[in-house]
Structure formats: structure tokens, C-alpha cells
Amino acid sequence: MGKIEWAMWANEQALASGLIYLTGGIVGVAGQLKGWEFAAFGIAAGVFVCLLEYPRSKRAKGTSVERTGQYCFTVCVKAFGPLTRNYYVRAFLHAALCVPGGFMLATVLGCVCLGMASLIYLSAAIHGEHWEPIMPKMEPLKHAAQSIKHPPQNPPPRPPPELRRKRTDDLESAAYVNPIPVTANES
Amino acid sequence: MGLVLRSWVANEAGKHCLLVVWLAVSVWLFWRTFSLYSSGPQYYYLHQMLGLGLCLSRGSASVLNLNCSLVLLPMCRSLLTALRGTHQVNSRKARRLLDKSKSFHVVCGVAICVLSVVHVSAHLVNAVRFSVRYSDDFPALNLAQHRGQDPRVLILTTVPGITGVLLVLILFLMFTASSYSIRVCNYEIFWYTHNLFILFYVILMVHVVGGAVKYQTNVEAHPPGCIWANRSKASSDMWSNQEPQGETEEESKVASPIVCREDAHFQPHFPQTWLWVLAPLCLYCVERLYRCIRGSAPVTVVSVIRHPCDVIEVRMLKSGFKAWPGQYILLNCPSVSSFENHAFTLTACPTQNKETFGIHIRVVGDWTECFSHLLFPELEHSEILPMMHQRRYPKLYVDGPFGTPSEEVFNYEVSVCVAGGIGVTPFASILHALLDGCSQYKLRRLYFVWVCRDLQCFYWFAELLCGLHHKLWEENRPDYLNIRLFLTNTQQLQGLTEEKYRPLSSRLVIGRPRWNLLFQEIGRSNQHKKVGVFCCGPKGISRELHKLCNSFSTSGTVFEYNKESFS
């Protein structure tokens, strides 16, 4: 029912798996476990994936919710143009980054999660989605109407003072109709 | 200062208390299991092999047991509705805790994720230790087949290992699809992944059967650290290289060495998780079955009315359907989508005089658009069609009703109902109930504040409001209902010009409401009373009202905040 935006889910998964990859890498390097070179690669890959995935894409339909402080990341990611716009590129990039993690116990979890995120990105790419940056909206400046430069020269037309004086004895004829109709200010 | 504290305590103390109790129980459980595994005699040899990883993993597993069982309970919605409605829970404070059931579910879910990380990391270390510290003396204790076996093979060839990996994957999928942005944008992804929980629980039951952690059964006959008559020590010499400190300590400790009478016997535990998890799981399954059966009777659509601003009112009839004002239902229309259930608050409940119940639907997403096309196939037709000329309406199924915080409006002496746009629906059912009779409730005064962006929106319930207003004036209770309507669209001068809506046009204010002034006015008129504030609307309004309720300190009035929320 309706179009599902796979890319949003893939983005959340990729961000979470980047963090898991990073944590696994830190544990591997800190504990000097066997194969710690893979863990060091895991740290670098985890940081890179987190930076790439932090800025959310603009939704095709509806309001997009930004992550806090994502504007600077959006600018960086946007600078790479079609490489980051296309989700096929992202899917293959994540698949390639996750493979070395499988060789070391501490980063295995990060590898599997990033692999899943890569699959969902592939599904998003097949459905024709792409990454759009969320740019802040520029409010158009409200200009004052042109009529503010040309104030009226004459006072509004009024009947002569004899008619304007209050005539309490004859209320019916004391009422007058404005010669020029009073309307709201068109601007 | 004391009054501000009093307001804060009235609003926030209950849920914070519950949170503190939950945290205390979790910490106690963790600590108890941790100390059991680190100093219990039946785990002595296992602890020597695995070290801290054993205690951390078992401690986190016990708290995981607690949370996996607690996480299901807030989702038994019919049970909570029954608890709320039948006044089994007599204290209002306890009923207000039921409002926070979804938040508690989220807290337990997050705790499960965090503890799983601890549990998995500890078990990864255990896997390495099982392989490196393979015990030749106690072969029954080992998980590895030989010394130095690759820990990854260990994980992938044992039952707890494989099931653990699957559990982590399912948890990862569920967790990443549950964030607020995904729930708002693509509810289906959240719903379908969250329903994987049943697979999670099934695999969890298998995970604990593995028997990787064993305890020693004959501690009296073979006290840990005892020595054999013809050998120098019961424990292996292999560990002497790694723990020289421990060895000297042990030698000095065992001044009068105890002699072993038997060989150590090991046995895996009875899976405790089954005791924790089976009861809530069965309760939840029974509840889903009950809801399925209750919702399987189709409803008859009596009439469909179109209102301005894309709102459709649907009046339905279902035998045996009973609901209280403020409750909501889940609507399922198989012609639109077989698996989607959408929540709509009842705007008119079935009464003794009138058996039909009604909902107001705002057409804003793809499901509601499809649904409205099915109800109004030709757009130019007139709005109301009586039953005689009934069209072929789509088949509908109704699940519910379910309880909400708005049911409490009648249990305060003074209530303030703040509605934003279509959020007026729970309060509409309350106004309908008041039309039938207002003397049987505890409620003595109702402030009705409705904020809309469009003037046409007020026409949804203009007749209801005017009708109730007139009825209360006739009954000489003019101060019962205080209506304030706010129109936030200030582009042109507008007003409700119809003669029959005169009571409303004089109570319509153009511009945003000033909550501070409104609350002060309500406080002055209701001194030293407890006022219930009910809000159903956008986040901005509800946040502001919540802050005001927590910090109100003049005139001795305490405002208790109750919020409706669906997603």
C-alpha cells in the first residue's frame, strides 16, 4: 500500500552499523587481539560510513526531518555529486567496506549489519530512489506594497459641513452615502 | 517555589517513581547474578576458565530475561483498556501510569538493545576463552572441541551461537526500523519488522537450550579447589603460567587441604528464560486472538457524510459494540489494504437511544485517500445518503475500542480540553456524552479550547457545540461549558456568520492562544482545585502546555497534564 521509501530505512541501518563497526574496531585494536589490522580498518570504515550516512535525504513526498546539525555534512556529501546521489554506488561501497570486517571476531557483527544495509540500499536503488540534500529554505523578503510610496494627496471626499452636522431631528436624511466606495487595501 | 514543586510532583512523580523502581530491580538482578557467578562454588571452575566475561554475560542475560518479559505487557491493549475502564485500578494516579505504557515499552526495548550489546561482547570474549583455555581436567566443561579452535567456528557450529547471531540480526532490523522518523514517514516498515518479534521469541527459547554454561552438581563431594590424594592439585598445571599470583594465594589459603571424594560432575542449567518469558508471551497471544475474534464481525456502514477541509464522517453499526467517550478503534478495510489497521478516535459512542457509532476521518495519506474514493466514487454527488439508497460500501472491520487518557475528563471536577485541528475528535465524543446528560459525572466545569488553521474546520462540530451550549443554558448551567475557538490563519478577517452559530462567533478569537493568560484565568476561577488538562494536537502546543502545567504556581490550582498520542 503506497510507496515505501527504502532509502530511509537503509540510512538508519547504515548509520547504526557504522557505529557497531567502529566499536568493534576499537575493541579489537585496544585489546591487541589477533588480526588487529582488520580492526584498524574497521575503525576507519566505521567513521567514514557514519560521516557519509549522517545527513538524511530529502523525502520524495512529505516533510523531511533533519538530524541535528546535519547541514555541514549535507554540504560535504553534496559536493561529491553523482557518486553520493546514486544508491547503487552506495550499495557496492558498503558491500566492499564490510568484507574485511568478516576476518576478525570483534568486527564480525559490524560486517553483517553493514552487509544488510547494503542490500537494502540495493533495493532502494532498484526502486529508482536517489539522495537529495535538504537545503534550508530561503524565506522571500516581504516587500511593502508600491502604494506606500504614493500616499494620497487629498483628504477623502466629504459632504459640506452643514450636512455633516448632527441632525438629531431628522435621522433618516442625516445619513449619507460615500461618493467613493470604501474597500480593503489591495496590496 | 513550593507550589511549582507541587505542580511538578503532581504531573511527573508517578512515572519517575516507576522508572526508578524498574531501574533498581534491574540493577539488583544484575548484581545478584554477577556475584553468584563470580563467587558461587558451583561455578568455580567455569569462572576460572572464563573470568569476568562469564559474570557479565550471565548478569546481562538475567536482566534481559526481565526486560523481554516486561516489554510485552504494555502492548496488551485490551487488557489495559479493561484495567482502565472497569475501575479495577481505583486510584487516578495508577490510571495515569497506564497512559505511559508505550513509553515504558520503548524504555524496555532500548534496555534490551543495550544489554544485548553487553551480552554479545561478553560472549565473544567467552568464545575466545573457551578455545584458548581448553580444560583437559574437566572435559565436560568445554564448549570447544580442542584447544585453540577458531572462535568463529565455535559460534557458528553450536546452537547458542547460531541462534545468538540470528537474534542479533532480528534485533538490529527491529531497532533500526523503530526510530521516530521511520514511524512518521513509512509506518509499514516499522510495523512489518516489529512483527518479527514472534520469530525473536521462538529463537530465544531455542537459544537458552544450548547448555553452554554448566554448573557443578556435587559441590559437597568435590569442593572446588580440593586436592586428590595422589596428586598435588585438582586444577590443571596449564593455568599456572597465566596466573602465578592466584597460585601462590591458593597455596597459602589451602592450609589444611580438603580431599576430593569424587570427580566433578557438570550439568547445564534448566533454561530459566522459559519461566520468565512464557507467561507474558501466552498472555499477549491470547489477547491478539481475542482481538482477532472480536474484530472479525463486519460492521454495517449506516451513513457517510462529507465535511469541509477533507473530513469524512462515517457512521457505523456493529452488534454488541460498547464504547466509552474518548476511546479509539482500529479500522481495517480489506479493499484498500489487507494488513493495515488505522486508528481513529470515536466521535460518537453508541448509547441506549442511538446504537450507531461514528468516526471523523481526515483525508491526508494514501490509505485515507483510497478509502474516501471507495466511499464517494462520484465526487459531484450530494453528501448524505440514507440507508435506502445505500451504495455498495466497502467491507469494514473494527478492532477495539481501546482506552486513552481522554477517558479521564469526567473524573475531574474541572477539565480543560485543548484540541488542535482534527485532534478535537476525542473531545467530540465527550461533548456527545454530555448532550445525553451531564449530572451523573463528577465533572462540574469544562473549558473547551479548539485551535484551527482554517475557519471551515469549525463547521465539523459547530452544531454539536451550539446544541450543547443551548441545552446547558436551558438547564440553568451556563458556566458548565466554556468555549474558546482560536483561528490561527490571520490573512483575512473571517467569522462564523450563520445565525444559528451565534454562540460560537462571539467566542471566536483570531490569532494564537496565549496559554499563560488562559491558565491564569482558569486558575483564578478555580482556586485550590485539581484541574485536568487534556491535549490532543501538534507537538508544539502539547510541549508548551506540559511545561505550563509543571510550573504553574499561582492561586493554589494544580494542573494535571494528560496527553493523547497515536504514533
PDB file of C-alpha atoms in Angstrom, chain A residues 1-6 8-10 12-14 16-17 20 33-34 56 59 61 63-65 102-106 108-109 112-114 116-117 120, chain B residues 120 124-125 127-128 150-152 155 165 168-169 172-182 184-186 188-189 192-193 336-337 340 366-367 370:
ATOM      1  CA  MET A   1       0.000   0.000   0.000  1.00  0.00           C
ATOM      2  CA  GLY A   2       1.707   3.133  -1.124  1.00  0.00           C
ATOM      3  CA  LYS A   3       5.309   3.696  -1.902  1.00  0.00           C
ATOM      4  CA  ILE A   4       7.769   2.655   0.773  1.00  0.00           C
ATOM      5  CA  GLU A   5      10.959   4.664   0.885  1.00  0.00           C
ATOM      6  CA  TRP A   6      13.596   2.008   1.408  1.00  0.00           C
ATOM      7  CA  MET A   8      15.299   5.955   4.791  1.00  0.00           C
ATOM      8  CA  TRP A   9      15.493   2.583   6.480  1.00  0.00           C
ATOM      9  CA  ALA A  10      18.783   1.743   4.772  1.00  0.00           C
ATOM     10  CA  GLU A  12      19.226   4.256   9.657  1.00  0.00           C
ATOM     11  CA  GLN A  13      20.707   0.776   9.323  1.00  0.00           C
ATOM     12  CA  ALA A  14      23.915   2.028   7.762  1.00  0.00           C
ATOM     13  CA  ALA A  16      23.824   2.054  13.231  1.00  0.00           C
ATOM     14  CA  SER A  17      26.140  -0.485  11.572  1.00  0.00           C
ATOM     15  CA  ILE A  20      28.859  -1.033  15.555  1.00  0.00           C
ATOM     16  CA  LEU A  33      43.602  -9.192  19.512  1.00  0.00           C
ATOM     17  CA  LYS A  34      44.704 -11.378  16.666  1.00  0.00           C
ATOM     18  CA  ARG A  56      19.335  12.416   5.809  1.00  0.00           C
ATOM     19  CA  ARG A  59      11.843  12.712   1.064  1.00  0.00           C
ATOM     20  CA  LYS A  61       6.770  13.225  -0.792  1.00  0.00           C
ATOM     21  CA  THR A  63       8.152  16.661   5.166  1.00  0.00           C
ATOM     22  CA  SER A  64      11.725  15.623   5.829  1.00  0.00           C
ATOM     23  CA  VAL A  65      13.048  15.556   9.386  1.00  0.00           C
ATOM     24  CA  GLY A 102      34.445 -10.600   8.482  1.00  0.00           C
ATOM     25  CA  PHE A 103      38.013 -11.732   9.077  1.00  0.00           C
ATOM     26  CA  MET A 104      38.171 -10.664  12.687  1.00  0.00           C
ATOM     27  CA  LEU A 105      35.929 -11.680  15.548  1.00  0.00           C
ATOM     28  CA  ALA A 106      35.365  -8.215  17.035  1.00  0.00           C
ATOM     29  CA  VAL A 108      32.071  -9.579  12.512  1.00  0.00           C
ATOM     30  CA  LEU A 109      28.886  -8.011  13.798  1.00  0.00           C
ATOM     31  CA  VAL A 112      26.977  -8.409   8.915  1.00  0.00           C
ATOM     32  CA  CYS A 113      24.949  -5.298   9.766  1.00  0.00           C
ATOM     33  CA  LEU A 114      26.662  -3.214   7.088  1.00  0.00           C
ATOM     34  CA  MET A 116      22.313  -5.885   5.391  1.00  0.00           C
ATOM     35  CA  ALA A 117      22.280  -2.124   4.968  1.00  0.00           C
ATOM     36  CA  ILE A 120      18.513  -2.525   1.472  1.00  0.00           C
TER      37      ILE A 120
ATOM     38  CA  VAL B 120      27.177 -10.326  22.934  1.00  0.00           C
ATOM     39  CA  LEU B 124      32.544 -13.140  22.190  1.00  0.00           C
ATOM     40  CA  VAL B 125      35.265 -12.891  24.829  1.00  0.00           C
ATOM     41  CA  ALA B 127      34.210 -17.841  22.954  1.00  0.00           C
ATOM     42  CA  VAL B 128      37.870 -16.836  22.707  1.00  0.00           C
ATOM     43  CA  ASP B 150      38.762 -20.891  15.931  1.00  0.00           C
ATOM     44  CA  PRO B 151      36.178 -18.984  17.990  1.00  0.00           C
ATOM     45  CA  ARG B 152      34.194 -18.138  14.854  1.00  0.00           C
ATOM     46  CA  ILE B 155      29.997 -19.576  17.274  1.00  0.00           C
ATOM     47  CA  VAL B 165      23.626 -14.477  15.641  1.00  0.00           C
ATOM     48  CA  VAL B 168      21.165 -10.104  16.915  1.00  0.00           C
ATOM     49  CA  LEU B 169      20.190  -9.719  13.270  1.00  0.00           C
ATOM     50  CA  PHE B 172      19.106  -4.986  14.568  1.00  0.00           C
ATOM     51  CA  LEU B 173      16.332  -4.945  11.969  1.00  0.00           C
ATOM     52  CA  MET B 174      13.680  -4.157  14.567  1.00  0.00           C
ATOM     53  CA  PHE B 175      15.722  -1.464  16.245  1.00  0.00           C
ATOM     54  CA  THR B 176      16.721   0.423  13.093  1.00  0.00           C
ATOM     55  CA  ALA B 177      13.144   0.470  11.816  1.00  0.00           C
ATOM     56  CA  SER B 178      11.724   1.849  15.060  1.00  0.00           C
ATOM     57  CA  SER B 179      13.103   5.368  15.006  1.00  0.00           C
ATOM     58  CA  TYR B 180      10.661   8.249  15.100  1.00  0.00           C
ATOM     59  CA  SER B 181      11.355   9.421  11.547  1.00  0.00           C
ATOM     60  CA  ILE B 182      10.648   5.994  10.065  1.00  0.00           C
ATOM     61  CA  VAL B 184       6.252   9.000  10.770  1.00  0.00           C
ATOM     62  CA  CYS B 185       7.288   8.500   7.141  1.00  0.00           C
ATOM     63  CA  ASN B 186       6.952   4.772   6.449  1.00  0.00           C
ATOM     64  CA  GLU B 188       4.675  -0.114   7.172  1.00  0.00           C
ATOM     65  CA  ILE B 189       8.406  -0.769   7.509  1.00  0.00           C
ATOM     66  CA  TYR B 192       6.283  -5.402   9.478  1.00  0.00           C
ATOM     67  CA  THR B 193       9.743  -5.522  11.065  1.00  0.00           C
ATOM     68  CA  VAL B 336      -7.880  -0.807   0.451  1.00  0.00           C
ATOM     69  CA  SER B 337      -5.188  -2.857   2.181  1.00  0.00           C
ATOM     70  CA  GLU B 340      -3.124  -2.143   7.559  1.00  0.00           C
ATOM     71  CA  ASP B 366      -2.707   7.244   0.684  1.00  0.00           C
ATOM     72  CA  TRP B 367      -4.873   4.871   2.743  1.00  0.00           C
ATOM     73  CA  CYS B 370      -8.201   5.295  -1.304  1.00  0.00           C
TER      74      CYS B 370
END
